[in-house]
mmCIF file of C-alpha atoms in Angstrom:
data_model
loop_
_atom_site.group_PDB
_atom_site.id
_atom_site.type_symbol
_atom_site.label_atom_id
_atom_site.label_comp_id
_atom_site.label_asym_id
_atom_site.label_seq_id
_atom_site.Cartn_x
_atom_site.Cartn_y
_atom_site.Cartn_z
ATOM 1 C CA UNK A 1 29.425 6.549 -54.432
ATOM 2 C CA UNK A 2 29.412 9.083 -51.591
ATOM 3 C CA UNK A 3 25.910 7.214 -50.260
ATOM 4 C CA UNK A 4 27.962 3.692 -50.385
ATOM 5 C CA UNK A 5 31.007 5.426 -48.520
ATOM 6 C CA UNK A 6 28.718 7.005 -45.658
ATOM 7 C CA UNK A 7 27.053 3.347 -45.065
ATOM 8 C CA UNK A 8 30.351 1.836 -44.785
ATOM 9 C CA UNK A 9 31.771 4.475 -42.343
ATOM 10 C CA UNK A 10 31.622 3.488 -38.804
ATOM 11 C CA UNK A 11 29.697 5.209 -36.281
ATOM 12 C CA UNK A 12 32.216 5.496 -34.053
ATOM 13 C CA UNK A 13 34.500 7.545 -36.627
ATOM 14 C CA UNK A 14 32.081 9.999 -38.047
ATOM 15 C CA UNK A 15 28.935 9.449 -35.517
ATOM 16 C CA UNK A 16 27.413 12.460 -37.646
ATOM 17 C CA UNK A 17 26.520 10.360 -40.883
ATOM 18 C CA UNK A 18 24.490 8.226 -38.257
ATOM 19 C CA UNK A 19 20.860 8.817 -36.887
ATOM 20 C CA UNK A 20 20.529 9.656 -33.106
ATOM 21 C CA UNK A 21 17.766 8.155 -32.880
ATOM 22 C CA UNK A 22 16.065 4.769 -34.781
ATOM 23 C CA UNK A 23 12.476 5.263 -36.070
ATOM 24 C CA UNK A 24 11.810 1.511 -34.289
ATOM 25 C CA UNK A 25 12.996 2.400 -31.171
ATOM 26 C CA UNK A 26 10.213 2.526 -28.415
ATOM 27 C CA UNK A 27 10.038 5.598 -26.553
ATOM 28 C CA UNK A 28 9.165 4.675 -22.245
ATOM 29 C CA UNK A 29 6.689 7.538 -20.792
ATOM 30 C CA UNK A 30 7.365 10.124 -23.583
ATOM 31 C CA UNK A 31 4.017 11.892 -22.655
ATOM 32 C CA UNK A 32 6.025 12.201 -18.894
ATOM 33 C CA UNK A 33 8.765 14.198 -20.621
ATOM 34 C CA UNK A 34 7.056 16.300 -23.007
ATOM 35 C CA UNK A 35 5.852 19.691 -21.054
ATOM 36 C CA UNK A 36 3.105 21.451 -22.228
ATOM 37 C CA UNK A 37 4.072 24.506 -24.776
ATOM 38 C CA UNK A 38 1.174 26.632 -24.968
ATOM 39 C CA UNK A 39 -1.062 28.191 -22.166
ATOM 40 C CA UNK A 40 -3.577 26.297 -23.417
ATOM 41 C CA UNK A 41 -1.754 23.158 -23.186
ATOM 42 C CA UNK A 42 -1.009 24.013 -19.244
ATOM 43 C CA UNK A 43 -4.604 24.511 -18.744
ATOM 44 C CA UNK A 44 -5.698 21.693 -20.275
ATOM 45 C CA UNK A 45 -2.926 19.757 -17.952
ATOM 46 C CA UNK A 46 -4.288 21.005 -15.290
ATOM 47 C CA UNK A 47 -7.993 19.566 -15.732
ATOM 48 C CA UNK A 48 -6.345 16.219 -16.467
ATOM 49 C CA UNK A 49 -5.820 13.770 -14.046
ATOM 50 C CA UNK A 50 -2.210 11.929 -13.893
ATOM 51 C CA UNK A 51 -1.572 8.329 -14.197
ATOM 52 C CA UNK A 52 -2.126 7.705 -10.530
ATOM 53 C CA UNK A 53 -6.165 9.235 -11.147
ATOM 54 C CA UNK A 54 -4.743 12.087 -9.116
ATOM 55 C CA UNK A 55 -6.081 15.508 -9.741
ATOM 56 C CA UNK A 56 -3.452 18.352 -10.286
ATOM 57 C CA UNK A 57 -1.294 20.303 -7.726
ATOM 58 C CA UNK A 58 -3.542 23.301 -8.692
ATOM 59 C CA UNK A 59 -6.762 21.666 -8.435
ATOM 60 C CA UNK A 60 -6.021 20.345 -4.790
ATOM 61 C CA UNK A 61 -5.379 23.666 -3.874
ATOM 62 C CA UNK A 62 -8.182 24.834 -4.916
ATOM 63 C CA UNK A 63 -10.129 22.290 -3.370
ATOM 64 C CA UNK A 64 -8.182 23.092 -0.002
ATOM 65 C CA UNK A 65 -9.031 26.794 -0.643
ATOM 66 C CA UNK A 66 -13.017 26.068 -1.088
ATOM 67 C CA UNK A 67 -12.833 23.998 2.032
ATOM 68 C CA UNK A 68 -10.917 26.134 4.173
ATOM 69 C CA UNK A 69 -13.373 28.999 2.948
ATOM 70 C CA UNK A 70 -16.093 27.157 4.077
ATOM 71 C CA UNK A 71 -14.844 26.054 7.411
ATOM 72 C CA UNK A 72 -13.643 29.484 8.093
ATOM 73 C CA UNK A 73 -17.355 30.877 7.258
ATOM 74 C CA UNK A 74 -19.136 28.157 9.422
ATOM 75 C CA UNK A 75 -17.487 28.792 12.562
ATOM 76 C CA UNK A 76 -17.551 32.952 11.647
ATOM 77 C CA UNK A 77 -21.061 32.869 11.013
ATOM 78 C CA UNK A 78 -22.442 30.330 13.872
ATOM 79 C CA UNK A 79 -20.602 32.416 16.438
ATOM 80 C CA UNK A 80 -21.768 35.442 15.559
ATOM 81 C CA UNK A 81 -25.551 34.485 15.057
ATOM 82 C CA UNK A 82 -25.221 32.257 18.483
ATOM 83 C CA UNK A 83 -23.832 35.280 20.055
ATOM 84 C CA UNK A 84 -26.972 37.660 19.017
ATOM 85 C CA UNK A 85 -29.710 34.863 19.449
ATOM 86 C CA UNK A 86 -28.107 34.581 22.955
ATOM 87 C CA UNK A 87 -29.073 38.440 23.751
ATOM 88 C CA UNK A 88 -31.747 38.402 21.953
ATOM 89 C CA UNK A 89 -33.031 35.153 23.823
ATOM 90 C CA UNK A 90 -32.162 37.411 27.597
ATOM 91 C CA UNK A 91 -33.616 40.573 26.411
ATOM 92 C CA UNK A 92 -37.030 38.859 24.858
ATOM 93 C CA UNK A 93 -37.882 36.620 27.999
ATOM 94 C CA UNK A 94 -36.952 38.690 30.743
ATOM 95 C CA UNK A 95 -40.916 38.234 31.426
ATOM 96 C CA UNK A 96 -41.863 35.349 30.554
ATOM 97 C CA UNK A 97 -42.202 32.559 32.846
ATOM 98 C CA UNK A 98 -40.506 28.876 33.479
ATOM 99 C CA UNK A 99 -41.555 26.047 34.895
ATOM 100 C CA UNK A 100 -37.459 25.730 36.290
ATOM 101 C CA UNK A 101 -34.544 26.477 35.788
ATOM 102 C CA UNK A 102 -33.280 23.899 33.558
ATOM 103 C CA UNK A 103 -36.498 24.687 31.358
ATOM 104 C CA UNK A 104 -34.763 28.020 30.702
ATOM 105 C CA UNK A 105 -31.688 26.603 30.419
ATOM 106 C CA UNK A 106 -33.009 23.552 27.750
ATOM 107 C CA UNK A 107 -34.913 26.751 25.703
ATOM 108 C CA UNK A 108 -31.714 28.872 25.752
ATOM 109 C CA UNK A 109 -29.594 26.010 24.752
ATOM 110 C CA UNK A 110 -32.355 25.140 21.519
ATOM 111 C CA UNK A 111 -32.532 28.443 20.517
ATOM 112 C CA UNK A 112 -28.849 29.027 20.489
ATOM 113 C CA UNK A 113 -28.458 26.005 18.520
ATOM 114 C CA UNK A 114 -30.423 26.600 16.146
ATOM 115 C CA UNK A 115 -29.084 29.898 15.604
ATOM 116 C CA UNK A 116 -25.575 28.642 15.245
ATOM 117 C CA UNK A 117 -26.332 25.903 12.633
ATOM 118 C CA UNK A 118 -28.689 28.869 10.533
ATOM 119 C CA UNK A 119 -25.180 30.978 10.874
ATOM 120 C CA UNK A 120 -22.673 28.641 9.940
ATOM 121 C CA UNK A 121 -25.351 27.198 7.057
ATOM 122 C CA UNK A 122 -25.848 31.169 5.423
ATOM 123 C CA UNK A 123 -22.244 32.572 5.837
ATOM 124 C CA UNK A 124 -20.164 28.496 5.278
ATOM 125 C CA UNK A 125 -21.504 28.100 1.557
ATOM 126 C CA UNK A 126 -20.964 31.906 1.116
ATOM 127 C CA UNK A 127 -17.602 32.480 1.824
ATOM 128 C CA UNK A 128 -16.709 28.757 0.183
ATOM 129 C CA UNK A 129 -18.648 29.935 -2.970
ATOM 130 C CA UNK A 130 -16.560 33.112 -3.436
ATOM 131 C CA UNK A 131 -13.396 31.556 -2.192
ATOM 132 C CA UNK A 132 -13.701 28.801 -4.375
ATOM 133 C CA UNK A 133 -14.589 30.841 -7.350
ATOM 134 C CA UNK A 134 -12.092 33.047 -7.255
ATOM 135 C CA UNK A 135 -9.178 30.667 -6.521
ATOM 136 C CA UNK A 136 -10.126 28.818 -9.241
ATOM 137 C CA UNK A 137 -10.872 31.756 -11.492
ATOM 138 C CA UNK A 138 -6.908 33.050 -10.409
ATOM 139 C CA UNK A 139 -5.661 30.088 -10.570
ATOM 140 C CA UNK A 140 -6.621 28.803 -14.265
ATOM 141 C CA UNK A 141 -5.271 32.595 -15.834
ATOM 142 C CA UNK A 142 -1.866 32.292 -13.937
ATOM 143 C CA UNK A 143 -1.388 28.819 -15.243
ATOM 144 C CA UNK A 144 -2.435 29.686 -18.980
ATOM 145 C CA UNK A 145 -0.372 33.030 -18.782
ATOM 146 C CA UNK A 146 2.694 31.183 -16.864
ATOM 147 C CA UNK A 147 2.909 33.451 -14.258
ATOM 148 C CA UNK A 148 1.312 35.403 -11.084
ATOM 149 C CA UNK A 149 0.461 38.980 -11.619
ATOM 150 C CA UNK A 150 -2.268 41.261 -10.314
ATOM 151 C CA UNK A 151 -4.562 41.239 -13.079
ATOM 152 C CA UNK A 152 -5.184 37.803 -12.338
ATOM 153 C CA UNK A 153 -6.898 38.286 -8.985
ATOM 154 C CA UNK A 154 -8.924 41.454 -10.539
ATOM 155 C CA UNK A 155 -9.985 39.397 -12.693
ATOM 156 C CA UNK A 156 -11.270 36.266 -10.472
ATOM 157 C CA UNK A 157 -12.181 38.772 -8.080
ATOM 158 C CA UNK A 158 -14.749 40.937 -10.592
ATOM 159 C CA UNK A 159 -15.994 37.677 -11.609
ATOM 160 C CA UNK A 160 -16.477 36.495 -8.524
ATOM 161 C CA UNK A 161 -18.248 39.579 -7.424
ATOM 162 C CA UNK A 162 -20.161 39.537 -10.351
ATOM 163 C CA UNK A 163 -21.697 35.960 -10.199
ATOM 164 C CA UNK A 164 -22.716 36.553 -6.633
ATOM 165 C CA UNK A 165 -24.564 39.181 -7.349
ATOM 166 C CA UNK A 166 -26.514 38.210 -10.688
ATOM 167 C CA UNK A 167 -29.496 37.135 -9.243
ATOM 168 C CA UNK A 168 -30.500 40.452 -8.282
ATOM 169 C CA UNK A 169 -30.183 42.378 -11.606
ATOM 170 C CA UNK A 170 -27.936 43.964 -13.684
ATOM 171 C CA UNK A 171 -26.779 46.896 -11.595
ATOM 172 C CA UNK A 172 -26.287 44.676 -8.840
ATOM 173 C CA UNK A 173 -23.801 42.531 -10.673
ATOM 174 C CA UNK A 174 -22.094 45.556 -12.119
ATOM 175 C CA UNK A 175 -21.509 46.883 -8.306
ATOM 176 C CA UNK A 176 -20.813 43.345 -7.249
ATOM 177 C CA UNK A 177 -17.970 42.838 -10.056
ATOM 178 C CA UNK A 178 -16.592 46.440 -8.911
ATOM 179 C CA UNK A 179 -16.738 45.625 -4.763
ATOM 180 C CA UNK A 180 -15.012 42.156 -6.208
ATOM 181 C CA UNK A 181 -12.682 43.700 -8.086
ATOM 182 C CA UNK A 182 -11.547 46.341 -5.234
ATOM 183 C CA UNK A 183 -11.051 43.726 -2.717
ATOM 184 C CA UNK A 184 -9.467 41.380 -4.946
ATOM 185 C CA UNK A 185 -7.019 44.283 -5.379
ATOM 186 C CA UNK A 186 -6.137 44.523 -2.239
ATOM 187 C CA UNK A 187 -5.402 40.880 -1.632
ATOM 188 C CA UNK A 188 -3.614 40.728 -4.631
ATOM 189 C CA UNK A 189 -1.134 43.358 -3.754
ATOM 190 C CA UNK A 190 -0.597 41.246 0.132
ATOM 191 C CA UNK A 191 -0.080 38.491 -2.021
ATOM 192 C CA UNK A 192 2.409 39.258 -4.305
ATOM 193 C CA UNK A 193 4.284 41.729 -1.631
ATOM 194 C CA UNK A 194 4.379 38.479 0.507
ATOM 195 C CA UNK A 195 6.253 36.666 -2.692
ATOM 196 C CA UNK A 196 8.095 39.474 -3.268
ATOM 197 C CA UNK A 197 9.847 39.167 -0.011
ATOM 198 C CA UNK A 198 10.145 36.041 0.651
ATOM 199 C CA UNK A 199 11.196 34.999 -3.091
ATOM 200 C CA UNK A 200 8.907 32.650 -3.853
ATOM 201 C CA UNK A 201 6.529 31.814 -6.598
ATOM 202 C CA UNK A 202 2.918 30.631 -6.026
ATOM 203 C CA UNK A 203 4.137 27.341 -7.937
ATOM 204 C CA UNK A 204 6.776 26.934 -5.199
ATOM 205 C CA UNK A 205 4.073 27.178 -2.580
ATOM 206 C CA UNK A 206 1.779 24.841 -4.493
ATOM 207 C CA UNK A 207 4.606 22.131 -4.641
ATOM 208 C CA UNK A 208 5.301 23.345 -0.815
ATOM 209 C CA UNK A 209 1.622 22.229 0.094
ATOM 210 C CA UNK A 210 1.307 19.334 -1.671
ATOM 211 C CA UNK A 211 4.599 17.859 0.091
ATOM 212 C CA UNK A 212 3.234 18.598 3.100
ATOM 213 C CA UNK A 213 -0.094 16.492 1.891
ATOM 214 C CA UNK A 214 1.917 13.994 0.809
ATOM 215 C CA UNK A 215 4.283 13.761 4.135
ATOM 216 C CA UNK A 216 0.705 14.219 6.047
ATOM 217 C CA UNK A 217 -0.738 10.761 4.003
ATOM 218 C CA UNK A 218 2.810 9.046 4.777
ATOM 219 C CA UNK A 219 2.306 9.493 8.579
ATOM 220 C CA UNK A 220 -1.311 7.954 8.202
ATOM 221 C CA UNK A 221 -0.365 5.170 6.461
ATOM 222 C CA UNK A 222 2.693 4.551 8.564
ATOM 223 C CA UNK A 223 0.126 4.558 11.727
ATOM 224 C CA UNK A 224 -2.190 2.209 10.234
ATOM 225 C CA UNK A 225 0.197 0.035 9.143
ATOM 226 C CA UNK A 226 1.696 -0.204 12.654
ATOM 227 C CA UNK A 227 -1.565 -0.911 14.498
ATOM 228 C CA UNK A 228 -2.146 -3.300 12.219
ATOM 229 C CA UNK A 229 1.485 -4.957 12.915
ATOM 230 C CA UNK A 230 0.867 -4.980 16.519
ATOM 231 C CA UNK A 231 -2.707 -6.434 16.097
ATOM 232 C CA UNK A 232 -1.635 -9.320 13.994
ATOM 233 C CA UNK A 233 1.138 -10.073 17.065
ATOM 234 C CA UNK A 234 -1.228 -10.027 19.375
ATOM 235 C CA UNK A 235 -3.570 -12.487 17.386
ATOM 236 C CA UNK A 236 -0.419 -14.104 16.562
ATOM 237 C CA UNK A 237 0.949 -15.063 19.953
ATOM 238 C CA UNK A 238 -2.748 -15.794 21.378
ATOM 239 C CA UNK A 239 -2.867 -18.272 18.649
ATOM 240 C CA UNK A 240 0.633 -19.984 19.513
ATOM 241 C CA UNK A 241 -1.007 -20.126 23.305
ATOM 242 C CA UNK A 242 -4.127 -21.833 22.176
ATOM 243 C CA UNK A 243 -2.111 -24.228 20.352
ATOM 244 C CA UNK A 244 0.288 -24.872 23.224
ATOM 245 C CA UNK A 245 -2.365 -25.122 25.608
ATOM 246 C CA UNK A 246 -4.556 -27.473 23.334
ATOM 247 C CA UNK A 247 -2.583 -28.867 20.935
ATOM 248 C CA UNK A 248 -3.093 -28.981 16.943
ATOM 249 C CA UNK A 249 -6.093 -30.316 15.455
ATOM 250 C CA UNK A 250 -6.952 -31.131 11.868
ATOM 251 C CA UNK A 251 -10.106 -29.158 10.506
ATOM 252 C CA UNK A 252 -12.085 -32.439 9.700
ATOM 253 C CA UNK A 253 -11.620 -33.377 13.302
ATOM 254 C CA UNK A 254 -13.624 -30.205 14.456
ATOM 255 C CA UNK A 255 -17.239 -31.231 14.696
#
């Protein structure tokens, strides 16, 4: 009786009786609006590529990271080595003798060269290999814990240390995981003192960033899009003057 009285009530008296939601209904982009629960889950997100085949926010600035690590170490380490190969080059040949002046000049400039690309070469995938390490080392424990804190750059930074140091023994990567660790410290205290005053979180910055990317690829396309407009007038009018000039013709007239 009571199940015959509850079908006949109308939804619109008692809406409780009815379901919110019909088994057959068809859910649009329900793995959009379903957020990850567990730190594993955000992890695992952030490995995944979105429907666009676009890596994550975290990933790309990692990626930025590596790259800007090994720019940074390229242009530190060619300058440097140029700069001693340059004395070096004055103080070794102060006796030895040239054919001219632009001789010198051509041997200096080789030598210099050289020097540079050796520098930028040893100190470029150096810096990129501990930059990138360790970003994405700090980057995958603050996503799976939800949060920034200093143990996650201790920790990147040991293992960072650690790895870089591993082919030279035991005791090496034990001091190498401690030098890490110290310096990772450090950074990790500017870090989060930076956050801490201006209020942000590193997921803020990441969004921040990508925006920026995003507003950066906008521009680009914008440009291209506009040479590409005027081109086509150009081609465009030359063709209405060629057709003025000439008149039409048919394409089986065209021998």
């Amino acid at each position: 009786m009571l199940r015959t009285v509850v079908r006949l009530t109308p939804s619109f008296t008692i809406p409780i009786f009815r379901d919110s939601e019909n088994k057959n209904d068809i859910v649009l982009n329900k793995n959009v609006l379903t957020k990850p629960e567990t730190g594993w889950d955000r992890v695992k997100q952030m490995y995944t590529k979105n429907e666009h085949e676009e890596v994550s926010l975290e990933l790309s600035n990692v990626s930025q990271s590596t790259m800007s690590g090994a720019f940074i170490g390229a242009c530190l380490g060619g300058f440097v080595s140029s700069r001693v190969a340059y004395l070096d080059f004055i103080e070794n040949n102060q006796a030895t003798t040239f054919k001219s002046t632009a001789q010198a000049k051509k041997r200096l400039q080789d030598y210099v060269t050289i020097a540079f690309a050796r520098g930028a070469y040893k100190w470029g995938w150096r810096l990129s290999f501990f930059t990138g390490i360790f970003s994405l080392t700090a980057t995958t424990i603050s996503v799976y814990r939800g949060n920034t804190s200093l143990v996650d750059y201790i920790t990147a930074g040991a293992l960072t240390g650690a790895l870089y140091k591993i082919n030279l023994g035991l005791a090496a990567t034990f001091v190498g995981a401690g030098v890490g660790a110290v310096l990772s410290t450090i950074g990790g205290l500017a870090i989060l003192g930076l956050l801490k005053i201006t209020g942000l979180s590193m997921d803020e910055i990441r969004k921040a960033l990508n925006q920026v990317k995003e507003a950066r690829e906008d521009q680009y396309n914008q440009a291209l899009e506009k040479s590409a407009t005027i081109k086509n007038d150009e081609m465009t009018a030359s063709h209405n003057w060629i057709v003025k000039e000439h008149g039409e013709k048919k394409l089986e007239d065209i021998s």
